[in-house]
Amino acid sequence: RFARALALAGGAGADAVRLLASAENIRIEIGAGVAPYLATIHAEALAVIRGQLGEAVFAEAWEEGMKLTDDEAVALALDSVD
């Protein structure tokens, strides 16, 4: 929800994608699933942001987010709300 709000309210779509990708990477690493209602919210947020950024920028931001360490992701999230 934070990433979607960030993208919609602040126009920080690339950072939102990086944060969503980082969260996805963490879920993969720990083997966690996503509740169905959250999966829907997540998919909707990704579609909105992809539309804002375009596919190339979205894909680049996603790749960058998948490589973030946990500390980098937290720092990005905190910097995004300043």
PDB file of N, CA, C and O in Angstrom:
ATOM      1  N   ARG A   1       0.822  -1.192   0.000  1.00  0.00           N
ATOM      2  CA  ARG A   1       0.000   0.000   0.000  1.00  0.00           C
ATOM      3  C   ARG A   1       0.861   1.248   0.000  1.00  0.00           C
ATOM      4  O   ARG A   1       0.537   2.227  -0.638  1.00  0.00           O
ATOM      5  N   PHE A   2       1.955   1.194   0.757  1.00  0.00           N
ATOM      6  CA  PHE A   2       2.848   2.353   0.821  1.00  0.00           C
ATOM      7  C   PHE A   2       3.395   2.679  -0.561  1.00  0.00           C
ATOM      8  O   PHE A   2       3.398   3.834  -0.977  1.00  0.00           O
ATOM      9  N   ALA A   3       3.862   1.669  -1.293  1.00  0.00           N
ATOM     10  CA  ALA A   3       4.445   1.903  -2.612  1.00  0.00           C
ATOM     11  C   ALA A   3       3.413   2.483  -3.566  1.00  0.00           C
ATOM     12  O   ALA A   3       3.712   3.376  -4.350  1.00  0.00           O
ATOM     13  N   ARG A   4       2.187   1.982  -3.506  1.00  0.00           N
ATOM     14  CA  ARG A   4       1.134   2.511  -4.386  1.00  0.00           C
ATOM     15  C   ARG A   4       0.834   3.966  -4.040  1.00  0.00           C
ATOM     16  O   ARG A   4       0.733   4.814  -4.920  1.00  0.00           O
ATOM     17  N   ALA A   5       0.727   4.247  -2.758  1.00  0.00           N
ATOM     18  CA  ALA A   5       0.471   5.623  -2.330  1.00  0.00           C
ATOM     19  C   ALA A   5       1.622   6.533  -2.743  1.00  0.00           C
ATOM     20  O   ALA A   5       1.403   7.659  -3.194  1.00  0.00           O
ATOM     21  N   LEU A   6       2.823   6.039  -2.616  1.00  0.00           N
ATOM     22  CA  LEU A   6       4.000   6.807  -3.006  1.00  0.00           C
ATOM     23  C   LEU A   6       3.940   7.157  -4.488  1.00  0.00           C
ATOM     24  O   LEU A   6       4.172   8.292  -4.884  1.00  0.00           O
ATOM     25  N   ALA A   7       3.599   6.188  -5.301  1.00  0.00           N
ATOM     26  CA  ALA A   7       3.547   6.410  -6.744  1.00  0.00           C
ATOM     27  C   ALA A   7       2.428   7.363  -7.129  1.00  0.00           C
ATOM     28  O   ALA A   7       2.607   8.245  -7.972  1.00  0.00           O
ATOM     29  N   LEU A   8       1.274   7.215  -6.511  1.00  0.00           N
ATOM     30  CA  LEU A   8       0.117   8.019  -6.888  1.00  0.00           C
ATOM     31  C   LEU A   8       0.180   9.439  -6.348  1.00  0.00           C
ATOM     32  O   LEU A   8      -0.124  10.397  -7.049  1.00  0.00           O
ATOM     33  N   ALA A   9       0.591   9.572  -5.101  1.00  0.00           N
ATOM     34  CA  ALA A   9       0.576  10.886  -4.470  1.00  0.00           C
ATOM     35  C   ALA A   9       1.822  11.698  -4.781  1.00  0.00           C
ATOM     36  O   ALA A   9       1.749  12.890  -5.038  1.00  0.00           O
ATOM     37  N   GLY A  10       2.948  11.031  -4.781  1.00  0.00           N
ATOM     38  CA  GLY A  10       4.192  11.777  -4.922  1.00  0.00           C
ATOM     39  C   GLY A  10       4.827  11.711  -6.285  1.00  0.00           C
ATOM     40  O   GLY A  10       5.827  12.362  -6.532  1.00  0.00           O
ATOM     41  N   GLY A  11       4.288  10.915  -7.181  1.00  0.00           N
ATOM     42  CA  GLY A  11       4.891  10.791  -8.490  1.00  0.00           C
ATOM     43  C   GLY A  11       6.227  10.074  -8.473  1.00  0.00           C
ATOM     44  O   GLY A  11       7.016  10.208  -9.395  1.00  0.00           O
ATOM     45  N   ALA A  12       6.491   9.327  -7.439  1.00  0.00           N
ATOM     46  CA  ALA A  12       7.764   8.610  -7.295  1.00  0.00           C
ATOM     47  C   ALA A  12       7.601   7.163  -7.729  1.00  0.00           C
ATOM     48  O   ALA A  12       7.912   6.234  -6.993  1.00  0.00           O
ATOM     49  N   GLY A  13       7.118   6.972  -8.942  1.00  0.00           N
ATOM     50  CA  GLY A  13       6.821   5.632  -9.431  1.00  0.00           C
ATOM     51  C   GLY A  13       8.004   4.702  -9.460  1.00  0.00           C
ATOM     52  O   GLY A  13       7.896   3.534  -9.094  1.00  0.00           O
ATOM     53  N   ALA A  14       9.172   5.192  -9.877  1.00  0.00           N
ATOM     54  CA  ALA A  14      10.347   4.322  -9.956  1.00  0.00           C
ATOM     55  C   ALA A  14      10.742   3.829  -8.566  1.00  0.00           C
ATOM     56  O   ALA A  14      11.088   2.650  -8.393  1.00  0.00           O
ATOM     57  N   ASP A  15      10.692   4.704  -7.575  1.00  0.00           N
ATOM     58  CA  ASP A  15      11.006   4.269  -6.213  1.00  0.00           C
ATOM     59  C   ASP A  15       9.968   3.272  -5.712  1.00  0.00           C
ATOM     60  O   ASP A  15      10.303   2.308  -5.023  1.00  0.00           O
ATOM     61  N   ALA A  16       8.720   3.490  -6.054  1.00  0.00           N
ATOM     62  CA  ALA A  16       7.669   2.555  -5.655  1.00  0.00           C
ATOM     63  C   ALA A  16       7.927   1.182  -6.252  1.00  0.00           C
ATOM     64  O   ALA A  16       7.797   0.164  -5.571  1.00  0.00           O
ATOM     65  N   VAL A  17       8.321   1.146  -7.506  1.00  0.00           N
ATOM     66  CA  VAL A  17       8.637  -0.137  -8.151  1.00  0.00           C
ATOM     67  C   VAL A  17       9.815  -0.806  -7.468  1.00  0.00           C
ATOM     68  O   VAL A  17       9.797  -2.010  -7.205  1.00  0.00           O
ATOM     69  N   ARG A  18      10.831  -0.037  -7.155  1.00  0.00           N
ATOM     70  CA  ARG A  18      11.999  -0.607  -6.464  1.00  0.00           C
ATOM     71  C   ARG A  18      11.585  -1.227  -5.131  1.00  0.00           C
ATOM     72  O   ARG A  18      12.035  -2.311  -4.770  1.00  0.00           O
ATOM     73  N   LEU A  19      10.713  -0.542  -4.398  1.00  0.00           N
ATOM     74  CA  LEU A  19      10.272  -1.060  -3.101  1.00  0.00           C
ATOM     75  C   LEU A  19       9.406  -2.313  -3.269  1.00  0.00           C
ATOM     76  O   LEU A  19       9.552  -3.267  -2.503  1.00  0.00           O
ATOM     77  N   LEU A  20       8.529  -2.316  -4.255  1.00  0.00           N
ATOM     78  CA  LEU A  20       7.705  -3.503  -4.493  1.00  0.00           C
ATOM     79  C   LEU A  20       8.562  -4.692  -4.926  1.00  0.00           C
ATOM     80  O   LEU A  20       8.332  -5.821  -4.501  1.00  0.00           O
ATOM     81  N   ALA A  21       9.561  -4.423  -5.750  1.00  0.00           N
ATOM     82  CA  ALA A  21      10.456  -5.502  -6.184  1.00  0.00           C
ATOM     83  C   ALA A  21      11.269  -6.034  -5.015  1.00  0.00           C
ATOM     84  O   ALA A  21      11.464  -7.248  -4.874  1.00  0.00           O
ATOM     85  N   SER A  22      11.733  -5.141  -4.164  1.00  0.00           N
ATOM     86  CA  SER A  22      12.491  -5.574  -2.991  1.00  0.00           C
ATOM     87  C   SER A  22      11.633  -6.438  -2.075  1.00  0.00           C
ATOM     88  O   SER A  22      12.088  -7.478  -1.575  1.00  0.00           O
ATOM     89  N   ALA A  23      10.385  -6.026  -1.883  1.00  0.00           N
ATOM     90  CA  ALA A  23       9.471  -6.826  -1.051  1.00  0.00           C
ATOM     91  C   ALA A  23       9.238  -8.193  -1.676  1.00  0.00           C
ATOM     92  O   ALA A  23       9.203  -9.211  -0.972  1.00  0.00           O
ATOM     93  N   GLU A  24       9.091  -8.241  -2.999  1.00  0.00           N
ATOM     94  CA  GLU A  24       8.919  -9.513  -3.705  1.00  0.00           C
ATOM     95  C   GLU A  24      10.143 -10.408  -3.512  1.00  0.00           C
ATOM     96  O   GLU A  24      10.022 -11.604  -3.261  1.00  0.00           O
ATOM     97  N   ASN A  25      11.316  -9.817  -3.604  1.00  0.00           N
ATOM     98  CA  ASN A  25      12.545 -10.580  -3.415  1.00  0.00           C
ATOM     99  C   ASN A  25      12.624 -11.162  -2.010  1.00  0.00           C
ATOM    100  O   ASN A  25      13.015 -12.319  -1.827  1.00  0.00           O
ATOM    101  N   ILE A  26      12.254 -10.390  -1.021  1.00  0.00           N
ATOM    102  CA  ILE A  26      12.263 -10.879   0.362  1.00  0.00           C
ATOM    103  C   ILE A  26      11.268 -12.028   0.519  1.00  0.00           C
ATOM    104  O   ILE A  26      11.578 -13.043   1.138  1.00  0.00           O
ATOM    105  N   ARG A  27      10.077 -11.881  -0.059  1.00  0.00           N
ATOM    106  CA  ARG A  27       9.090 -12.965   0.011  1.00  0.00           C
ATOM    107  C   ARG A  27       9.631 -14.250  -0.616  1.00  0.00           C
ATOM    108  O   ARG A  27       9.445 -15.343  -0.088  1.00  0.00           O
ATOM    109  N   ILE A  28      10.316 -14.114  -1.749  1.00  0.00           N
ATOM    110  CA  ILE A  28      10.899 -15.283  -2.412  1.00  0.00           C
ATOM    111  C   ILE A  28      11.960 -15.913  -1.524  1.00  0.00           C
ATOM    112  O   ILE A  28      11.985 -17.142  -1.352  1.00  0.00           O
ATOM    113  N   GLU A  29      12.821 -15.089  -0.962  1.00  0.00           N
ATOM    114  CA  GLU A  29      13.910 -15.585  -0.113  1.00  0.00           C
ATOM    115  C   GLU A  29      13.402 -16.364   1.091  1.00  0.00           C
ATOM    116  O   GLU A  29      13.998 -17.367   1.479  1.00  0.00           O
ATOM    117  N   ILE A  30      12.318 -15.899   1.697  1.00  0.00           N
ATOM    118  CA  ILE A  30      11.831 -16.573   2.911  1.00  0.00           C
ATOM    119  C   ILE A  30      10.718 -17.574   2.621  1.00  0.00           C
ATOM    120  O   ILE A  30      10.217 -18.231   3.523  1.00  0.00           O
ATOM    121  N   GLY A  31      10.319 -17.653   1.364  1.00  0.00           N
ATOM    122  CA  GLY A  31       9.279 -18.609   0.985  1.00  0.00           C
ATOM    123  C   GLY A  31       7.882 -18.225   1.439  1.00  0.00           C
ATOM    124  O   GLY A  31       7.034 -19.086   1.649  1.00  0.00           O
ATOM    125  N   ALA A  32       7.651 -16.930   1.555  1.00  0.00           N
ATOM    126  CA  ALA A  32       6.339 -16.462   2.012  1.00  0.00           C
ATOM    127  C   ALA A  32       5.405 -16.260   0.825  1.00  0.00           C
ATOM    128  O   ALA A  32       5.832 -15.871  -0.251  1.00  0.00           O
ATOM    129  N   GLY A  33       4.161 -16.503   1.066  1.00  0.00           N
ATOM    130  CA  GLY A  33       3.149 -16.252   0.049  1.00  0.00           C
ATOM    131  C   GLY A  33       2.519 -14.889   0.259  1.00  0.00           C
ATOM    132  O   GLY A  33       2.902 -14.141   1.153  1.00  0.00           O
ATOM    133  N   VAL A  34       1.563 -14.590  -0.568  1.00  0.00           N
ATOM    134  CA  VAL A  34       0.831 -13.327  -0.474  1.00  0.00           C
ATOM    135  C   VAL A  34      -0.648 -13.659  -0.344  1.00  0.00           C
ATOM    136  O   VAL A  34      -1.173 -14.475  -1.104  1.00  0.00           O
ATOM    137  N   ALA A  35      -1.302 -13.050   0.625  1.00  0.00           N
ATOM    138  CA  ALA A  35      -2.745 -13.242   0.778  1.00  0.00           C
ATOM    139  C   ALA A  35      -3.436 -12.791  -0.502  1.00  0.00           C
ATOM    140  O   ALA A  35      -3.014 -11.818  -1.128  1.00  0.00           O
ATOM    141  N   PRO A  36      -4.489 -13.497  -0.904  1.00  0.00           N
ATOM    142  CA  PRO A  36      -5.159 -13.160  -2.173  1.00  0.00           C
ATOM    143  C   PRO A  36      -5.579 -11.697  -2.292  1.00  0.00           C
ATOM    144  O   PRO A  36      -5.404 -11.092  -3.347  1.00  0.00           O
ATOM    145  N   TYR A  37      -6.106 -11.115  -1.231  1.00  0.00           N
ATOM    146  CA  TYR A  37      -6.524  -9.719  -1.328  1.00  0.00           C
ATOM    147  C   TYR A  37      -5.323  -8.796  -1.510  1.00  0.00           C
ATOM    148  O   TYR A  37      -5.408  -7.787  -2.209  1.00  0.00           O
ATOM    149  N   LEU A  38      -4.188  -9.143  -0.913  1.00  0.00           N
ATOM    150  CA  LEU A  38      -2.985  -8.338  -1.100  1.00  0.00           C
ATOM    151  C   LEU A  38      -2.415  -8.523  -2.501  1.00  0.00           C
ATOM    152  O   LEU A  38      -1.869  -7.582  -3.083  1.00  0.00           O
ATOM    153  N   ALA A  39      -2.531  -9.717  -3.039  1.00  0.00           N
ATOM    154  CA  ALA A  39      -2.060  -9.976  -4.402  1.00  0.00           C
ATOM    155  C   ALA A  39      -2.816  -9.091  -5.385  1.00  0.00           C
ATOM    156  O   ALA A  39      -2.229  -8.556  -6.336  1.00  0.00           O
ATOM    157  N   THR A  40      -4.097  -8.909  -5.155  1.00  0.00           N
ATOM    158  CA  THR A  40      -4.906  -8.049  -6.024  1.00  0.00           C
ATOM    159  C   THR A  40      -4.453  -6.599  -5.918  1.00  0.00           C
ATOM    160  O   THR A  40      -4.269  -5.918  -6.939  1.00  0.00           O
ATOM    161  N   ILE A  41      -4.261  -6.125  -4.714  1.00  0.00           N
ATOM    162  CA  ILE A  41      -3.793  -4.749  -4.495  1.00  0.00           C
ATOM    163  C   ILE A  41      -2.428  -4.557  -5.143  1.00  0.00           C
ATOM    164  O   ILE A  41      -2.162  -3.548  -5.804  1.00  0.00           O
ATOM    165  N   HIS A  42      -1.563  -5.532  -4.964  1.00  0.00           N
ATOM    166  CA  HIS A  42      -0.211  -5.489  -5.517  1.00  0.00           C
ATOM    167  C   HIS A  42      -0.262  -5.419  -7.045  1.00  0.00           C
ATOM    168  O   HIS A  42       0.403  -4.583  -7.663  1.00  0.00           O
ATOM    169  N   ALA A  43      -1.067  -6.271  -7.656  1.00  0.00           N
ATOM    170  CA  ALA A  43      -1.179  -6.296  -9.110  1.00  0.00           C
ATOM    171  C   ALA A  43      -1.740  -4.982  -9.642  1.00  0.00           C
ATOM    172  O   ALA A  43      -1.272  -4.460 -10.673  1.00  0.00           O
ATOM    173  N   GLU A  44      -2.720  -4.433  -8.950  1.00  0.00           N
ATOM    174  CA  GLU A  44      -3.298  -3.153  -9.367  1.00  0.00           C
ATOM    175  C   GLU A  44      -2.272  -2.028  -9.271  1.00  0.00           C
ATOM    176  O   GLU A  44      -2.175  -1.183 -10.165  1.00  0.00           O
ATOM    177  N   ALA A  45      -1.510  -2.020  -8.189  1.00  0.00           N
ATOM    178  CA  ALA A  45      -0.480  -0.992  -8.014  1.00  0.00           C
ATOM    179  C   ALA A  45       0.563  -1.093  -9.118  1.00  0.00           C
ATOM    180  O   ALA A  45       0.967  -0.081  -9.701  1.00  0.00           O
ATOM    181  N   LEU A  46       0.994  -2.314  -9.420  1.00  0.00           N
ATOM    182  CA  LEU A  46       1.988  -2.495 -10.479  1.00  0.00           C
ATOM    183  C   LEU A  46       1.460  -2.032 -11.832  1.00  0.00           C
ATOM    184  O   LEU A  46       2.190  -1.411 -12.605  1.00  0.00           O
ATOM    185  N   ALA A  47       0.206  -2.301 -12.108  1.00  0.00           N
ATOM    186  CA  ALA A  47      -0.382  -1.881 -13.387  1.00  0.00           C
ATOM    187  C   ALA A  47      -0.434  -0.359 -13.499  1.00  0.00           C
ATOM    188  O   ALA A  47      -0.105   0.209 -14.549  1.00  0.00           O
ATOM    189  N   VAL A  48      -0.825   0.302 -12.419  1.00  0.00           N
ATOM    190  CA  VAL A  48      -0.887   1.765 -12.421  1.00  0.00           C
ATOM    191  C   VAL A  48       0.505   2.353 -12.624  1.00  0.00           C
ATOM    192  O   VAL A  48       0.714   3.245 -13.452  1.00  0.00           O
ATOM    193  N   ILE A  49       1.466   1.842 -11.889  1.00  0.00           N
ATOM    194  CA  ILE A  49       2.822   2.378 -11.968  1.00  0.00           C
ATOM    195  C   ILE A  49       3.441   2.080 -13.331  1.00  0.00           C
ATOM    196  O   ILE A  49       4.110   2.932 -13.914  1.00  0.00           O
ATOM    197  N   ARG A  50       3.219   0.889 -13.844  1.00  0.00           N
ATOM    198  CA  ARG A  50       3.743   0.532 -15.175  1.00  0.00           C
ATOM    199  C   ARG A  50       3.185   1.504 -16.223  1.00  0.00           C
ATOM    200  O   ARG A  50       3.899   1.949 -17.120  1.00  0.00           O
ATOM    201  N   GLY A  51       1.921   1.836 -16.094  1.00  0.00           N
ATOM    202  CA  GLY A  51       1.314   2.791 -17.007  1.00  0.00           C
ATOM    203  C   GLY A  51       1.924   4.179 -16.897  1.00  0.00           C
ATOM    204  O   GLY A  51       2.072   4.883 -17.893  1.00  0.00           O
ATOM    205  N   GLN A  52       2.294   4.574 -15.692  1.00  0.00           N
ATOM    206  CA  GLN A  52       2.906   5.885 -15.479  1.00  0.00           C
ATOM    207  C   GLN A  52       4.311   5.951 -16.069  1.00  0.00           C
ATOM    208  O   GLN A  52       4.698   6.942 -16.666  1.00  0.00           O
ATOM    209  N   LEU A  53       5.065   4.876 -15.848  1.00  0.00           N
ATOM    210  CA  LEU A  53       6.488   4.897 -16.192  1.00  0.00           C
ATOM    211  C   LEU A  53       6.802   4.434 -17.603  1.00  0.00           C
ATOM    212  O   LEU A  53       7.809   4.847 -18.169  1.00  0.00           O
ATOM    213  N   GLY A  54       6.001   3.540 -18.126  1.00  0.00           N
ATOM    214  CA  GLY A  54       6.347   2.866 -19.369  1.00  0.00           C
ATOM    215  C   GLY A  54       7.130   1.605 -19.055  1.00  0.00           C
ATOM    216  O   GLY A  54       7.744   1.482 -17.985  1.00  0.00           O
ATOM    217  N   GLU A  55       7.110   0.674 -19.970  1.00  0.00           N
ATOM    218  CA  GLU A  55       7.683  -0.648 -19.711  1.00  0.00           C
ATOM    219  C   GLU A  55       9.186  -0.621 -19.462  1.00  0.00           C
ATOM    220  O   GLU A  55       9.680  -1.302 -18.574  1.00  0.00           O
ATOM    221  N   ALA A  56       9.938   0.149 -20.235  1.00  0.00           N
ATOM    222  CA  ALA A  56      11.400   0.141 -20.097  1.00  0.00           C
ATOM    223  C   ALA A  56      11.843   0.666 -18.733  1.00  0.00           C
ATOM    224  O   ALA A  56      12.680   0.043 -18.056  1.00  0.00           O
ATOM    225  N   VAL A  57      11.288   1.792 -18.314  1.00  0.00           N
ATOM    226  CA  VAL A  57      11.656   2.380 -17.014  1.00  0.00           C
ATOM    227  C   VAL A  57      11.189   1.464 -15.890  1.00  0.00           C
ATOM    228  O   VAL A  57      11.912   1.245 -14.908  1.00  0.00           O
ATOM    229  N   PHE A  58       9.978   0.906 -16.037  1.00  0.00           N
ATOM    230  CA  PHE A  58       9.449  -0.009 -15.037  1.00  0.00           C
ATOM    231  C   PHE A  58      10.378  -1.209 -14.874  1.00  0.00           C
ATOM    232  O   PHE A  58      10.743  -1.583 -13.751  1.00  0.00           O
ATOM    233  N   ALA A  59      10.772  -1.822 -15.985  1.00  0.00           N
ATOM    234  CA  ALA A  59      11.629  -3.019 -15.934  1.00  0.00           C
ATOM    235  C   ALA A  59      12.979  -2.711 -15.299  1.00  0.00           C
ATOM    236  O   ALA A  59      13.493  -3.509 -14.505  1.00  0.00           O
ATOM    237  N   GLU A  60      13.539  -1.556 -15.616  1.00  0.00           N
ATOM    238  CA  GLU A  60      14.825  -1.179 -15.026  1.00  0.00           C
ATOM    239  C   GLU A  60      14.698  -0.980 -13.513  1.00  0.00           C
ATOM    240  O   GLU A  60      15.532  -1.446 -12.737  1.00  0.00           O
ATOM    241  N   ALA A  61      13.641  -0.290 -13.094  1.00  0.00           N
ATOM    242  CA  ALA A  61      13.427  -0.060 -11.664  1.00  0.00           C
ATOM    243  C   ALA A  61      13.169  -1.378 -10.940  1.00  0.00           C
ATOM    244  O   ALA A  61      13.647  -1.586  -9.814  1.00  0.00           O
ATOM    245  N   TRP A  62      12.425  -2.289 -11.569  1.00  0.00           N
ATOM    246  CA  TRP A  62      12.154  -3.591 -10.959  1.00  0.00           C
ATOM    247  C   TRP A  62      13.462  -4.358 -10.743  1.00  0.00           C
ATOM    248  O   TRP A  62      13.701  -4.911  -9.672  1.00  0.00           O
ATOM    249  N   GLU A  63      14.304  -4.365 -11.752  1.00  0.00           N
ATOM    250  CA  GLU A  63      15.596  -5.065 -11.639  1.00  0.00           C
ATOM    251  C   GLU A  63      16.441  -4.465 -10.527  1.00  0.00           C
ATOM    252  O   GLU A  63      17.062  -5.182  -9.743  1.00  0.00           O
ATOM    253  N   GLU A  64      16.466  -3.153 -10.451  1.00  0.00           N
ATOM    254  CA  GLU A  64      17.217  -2.477  -9.387  1.00  0.00           C
ATOM    255  C   GLU A  64      16.660  -2.843  -8.016  1.00  0.00           C
ATOM    256  O   GLU A  64      17.412  -3.099  -7.074  1.00  0.00           O
ATOM    257  N   GLY A  65      15.339  -2.870  -7.888  1.00  0.00           N
ATOM    258  CA  GLY A  65      14.710  -3.209  -6.616  1.00  0.00           C
ATOM    259  C   GLY A  65      14.987  -4.636  -6.180  1.00  0.00           C
ATOM    260  O   GLY A  65      15.156  -4.901  -4.990  1.00  0.00           O
ATOM    261  N   MET A  66      15.055  -5.545  -7.129  1.00  0.00           N
ATOM    262  CA  MET A  66      15.334  -6.950  -6.793  1.00  0.00           C
ATOM    263  C   MET A  66      16.743  -7.122  -6.228  1.00  0.00           C
ATOM    264  O   MET A  66      17.018  -8.097  -5.540  1.00  0.00           O
ATOM    265  N   LYS A  67      17.619  -6.163  -6.499  1.00  0.00           N
ATOM    266  CA  LYS A  67      19.008  -6.236  -6.035  1.00  0.00           C
ATOM    267  C   LYS A  67      19.261  -5.472  -4.738  1.00  0.00           C
ATOM    268  O   LYS A  67      20.352  -5.545  -4.184  1.00  0.00           O
ATOM    269  N   LEU A  68      18.268  -4.734  -4.248  1.00  0.00           N
ATOM    270  CA  LEU A  68      18.458  -3.952  -3.024  1.00  0.00           C
ATOM    271  C   LEU A  68      18.658  -4.866  -1.819  1.00  0.00           C
ATOM    272  O   LEU A  68      17.989  -5.886  -1.685  1.00  0.00           O
ATOM    273  N   THR A  69      19.554  -4.468  -0.938  1.00  0.00           N
ATOM    274  CA  THR A  69      19.646  -5.138   0.353  1.00  0.00           C
ATOM    275  C   THR A  69      18.477  -4.660   1.204  1.00  0.00           C
ATOM    276  O   THR A  69      17.827  -3.653   0.884  1.00  0.00           O
ATOM    277  N   ASP A  70      18.233  -5.343   2.300  1.00  0.00           N
ATOM    278  CA  ASP A  70      17.161  -4.912   3.199  1.00  0.00           C
ATOM    279  C   ASP A  70      17.411  -3.487   3.693  1.00  0.00           C
ATOM    280  O   ASP A  70      16.495  -2.667   3.737  1.00  0.00           O
ATOM    281  N   ASP A  71      18.655  -3.204   4.073  1.00  0.00           N
ATOM    282  CA  ASP A  71      18.986  -1.872   4.570  1.00  0.00           C
ATOM    283  C   ASP A  71      18.789  -0.804   3.498  1.00  0.00           C
ATOM    284  O   ASP A  71      18.311   0.300   3.784  1.00  0.00           O
ATOM    285  N   GLU A  72      19.143  -1.110   2.260  1.00  0.00           N
ATOM    286  CA  GLU A  72      18.943  -0.164   1.173  1.00  0.00           C
ATOM    287  C   GLU A  72      17.456   0.101   0.920  1.00  0.00           C
ATOM    288  O   GLU A  72      17.062   1.238   0.656  1.00  0.00           O
ATOM    289  N   ALA A  73      16.653  -0.949   1.009  1.00  0.00           N
ATOM    290  CA  ALA A  73      15.210  -0.796   0.812  1.00  0.00           C
ATOM    291  C   ALA A  73      14.593   0.072   1.908  1.00  0.00           C
ATOM    292  O   ALA A  73      13.774   0.950   1.629  1.00  0.00           O
ATOM    293  N   VAL A  74      15.021  -0.144   3.141  1.00  0.00           N
ATOM    294  CA  VAL A  74      14.511   0.673   4.245  1.00  0.00           C
ATOM    295  C   VAL A  74      14.929   2.130   4.051  1.00  0.00           C
ATOM    296  O   VAL A  74      14.119   3.042   4.215  1.00  0.00           O
ATOM    297  N   ALA A  75      16.183   2.343   3.682  1.00  0.00           N
ATOM    298  CA  ALA A  75      16.658   3.710   3.457  1.00  0.00           C
ATOM    299  C   ALA A  75      15.874   4.370   2.319  1.00  0.00           C
ATOM    300  O   ALA A  75      15.506   5.549   2.434  1.00  0.00           O
ATOM    301  N   LEU A  76      15.613   3.642   1.249  1.00  0.00           N
ATOM    302  CA  LEU A  76      14.838   4.194   0.139  1.00  0.00           C
ATOM    303  C   LEU A  76      13.427   4.561   0.590  1.00  0.00           C
ATOM    304  O   LEU A  76      12.932   5.634   0.258  1.00  0.00           O
ATOM    305  N   ALA A  77      12.806   3.688   1.360  1.00  0.00           N
ATOM    306  CA  ALA A  77      11.452   3.975   1.853  1.00  0.00           C
ATOM    307  C   ALA A  77      11.452   5.218   2.736  1.00  0.00           C
ATOM    308  O   ALA A  77      10.580   6.077   2.605  1.00  0.00           O
ATOM    309  N   LEU A  78      12.432   5.313   3.631  1.00  0.00           N
ATOM    310  CA  LEU A  78      12.491   6.471   4.512  1.00  0.00           C
ATOM    311  C   LEU A  78      12.785   7.751   3.748  1.00  0.00           C
ATOM    312  O   LEU A  78      12.195   8.792   4.037  1.00  0.00           O
ATOM    313  N   ASP A  79      13.665   7.687   2.776  1.00  0.00           N
ATOM    314  CA  ASP A  79      13.992   8.863   1.965  1.00  0.00           C
ATOM    315  C   ASP A  79      12.796   9.301   1.129  1.00  0.00           C
ATOM    316  O   ASP A  79      12.654  10.483   0.806  1.00  0.00           O
ATOM    317  N   SER A  80      11.930   8.367   0.782  1.00  0.00           N
ATOM    318  CA  SER A  80      10.795   8.657  -0.076  1.00  0.00           C
ATOM    319  C   SER A  80       9.717   9.476   0.612  1.00  0.00           C
ATOM    320  O   SER A  80       8.881  10.075  -0.061  1.00  0.00           O
ATOM    321  N   VAL A  81       9.710   9.498   1.921  1.00  0.00           N
ATOM    322  CA  VAL A  81       8.678  10.228   2.649  1.00  0.00           C
ATOM    323  C   VAL A  81       9.163  11.571   3.182  1.00  0.00           C
ATOM    324  O   VAL A  81       8.419  12.272   3.832  1.00  0.00           O
ATOM    325  N   ASP A  82      10.382  11.908   2.891  1.00  0.00           N
ATOM    326  CA  ASP A  82      10.899  13.222   3.346  1.00  0.00           C
ATOM    327  C   ASP A  82      10.299  14.349   2.578  1.00  0.00           C
ATOM    328  O   ASP A  82       9.922  14.326   1.489  1.00  0.00           O
TER     329      ASP A  82
END
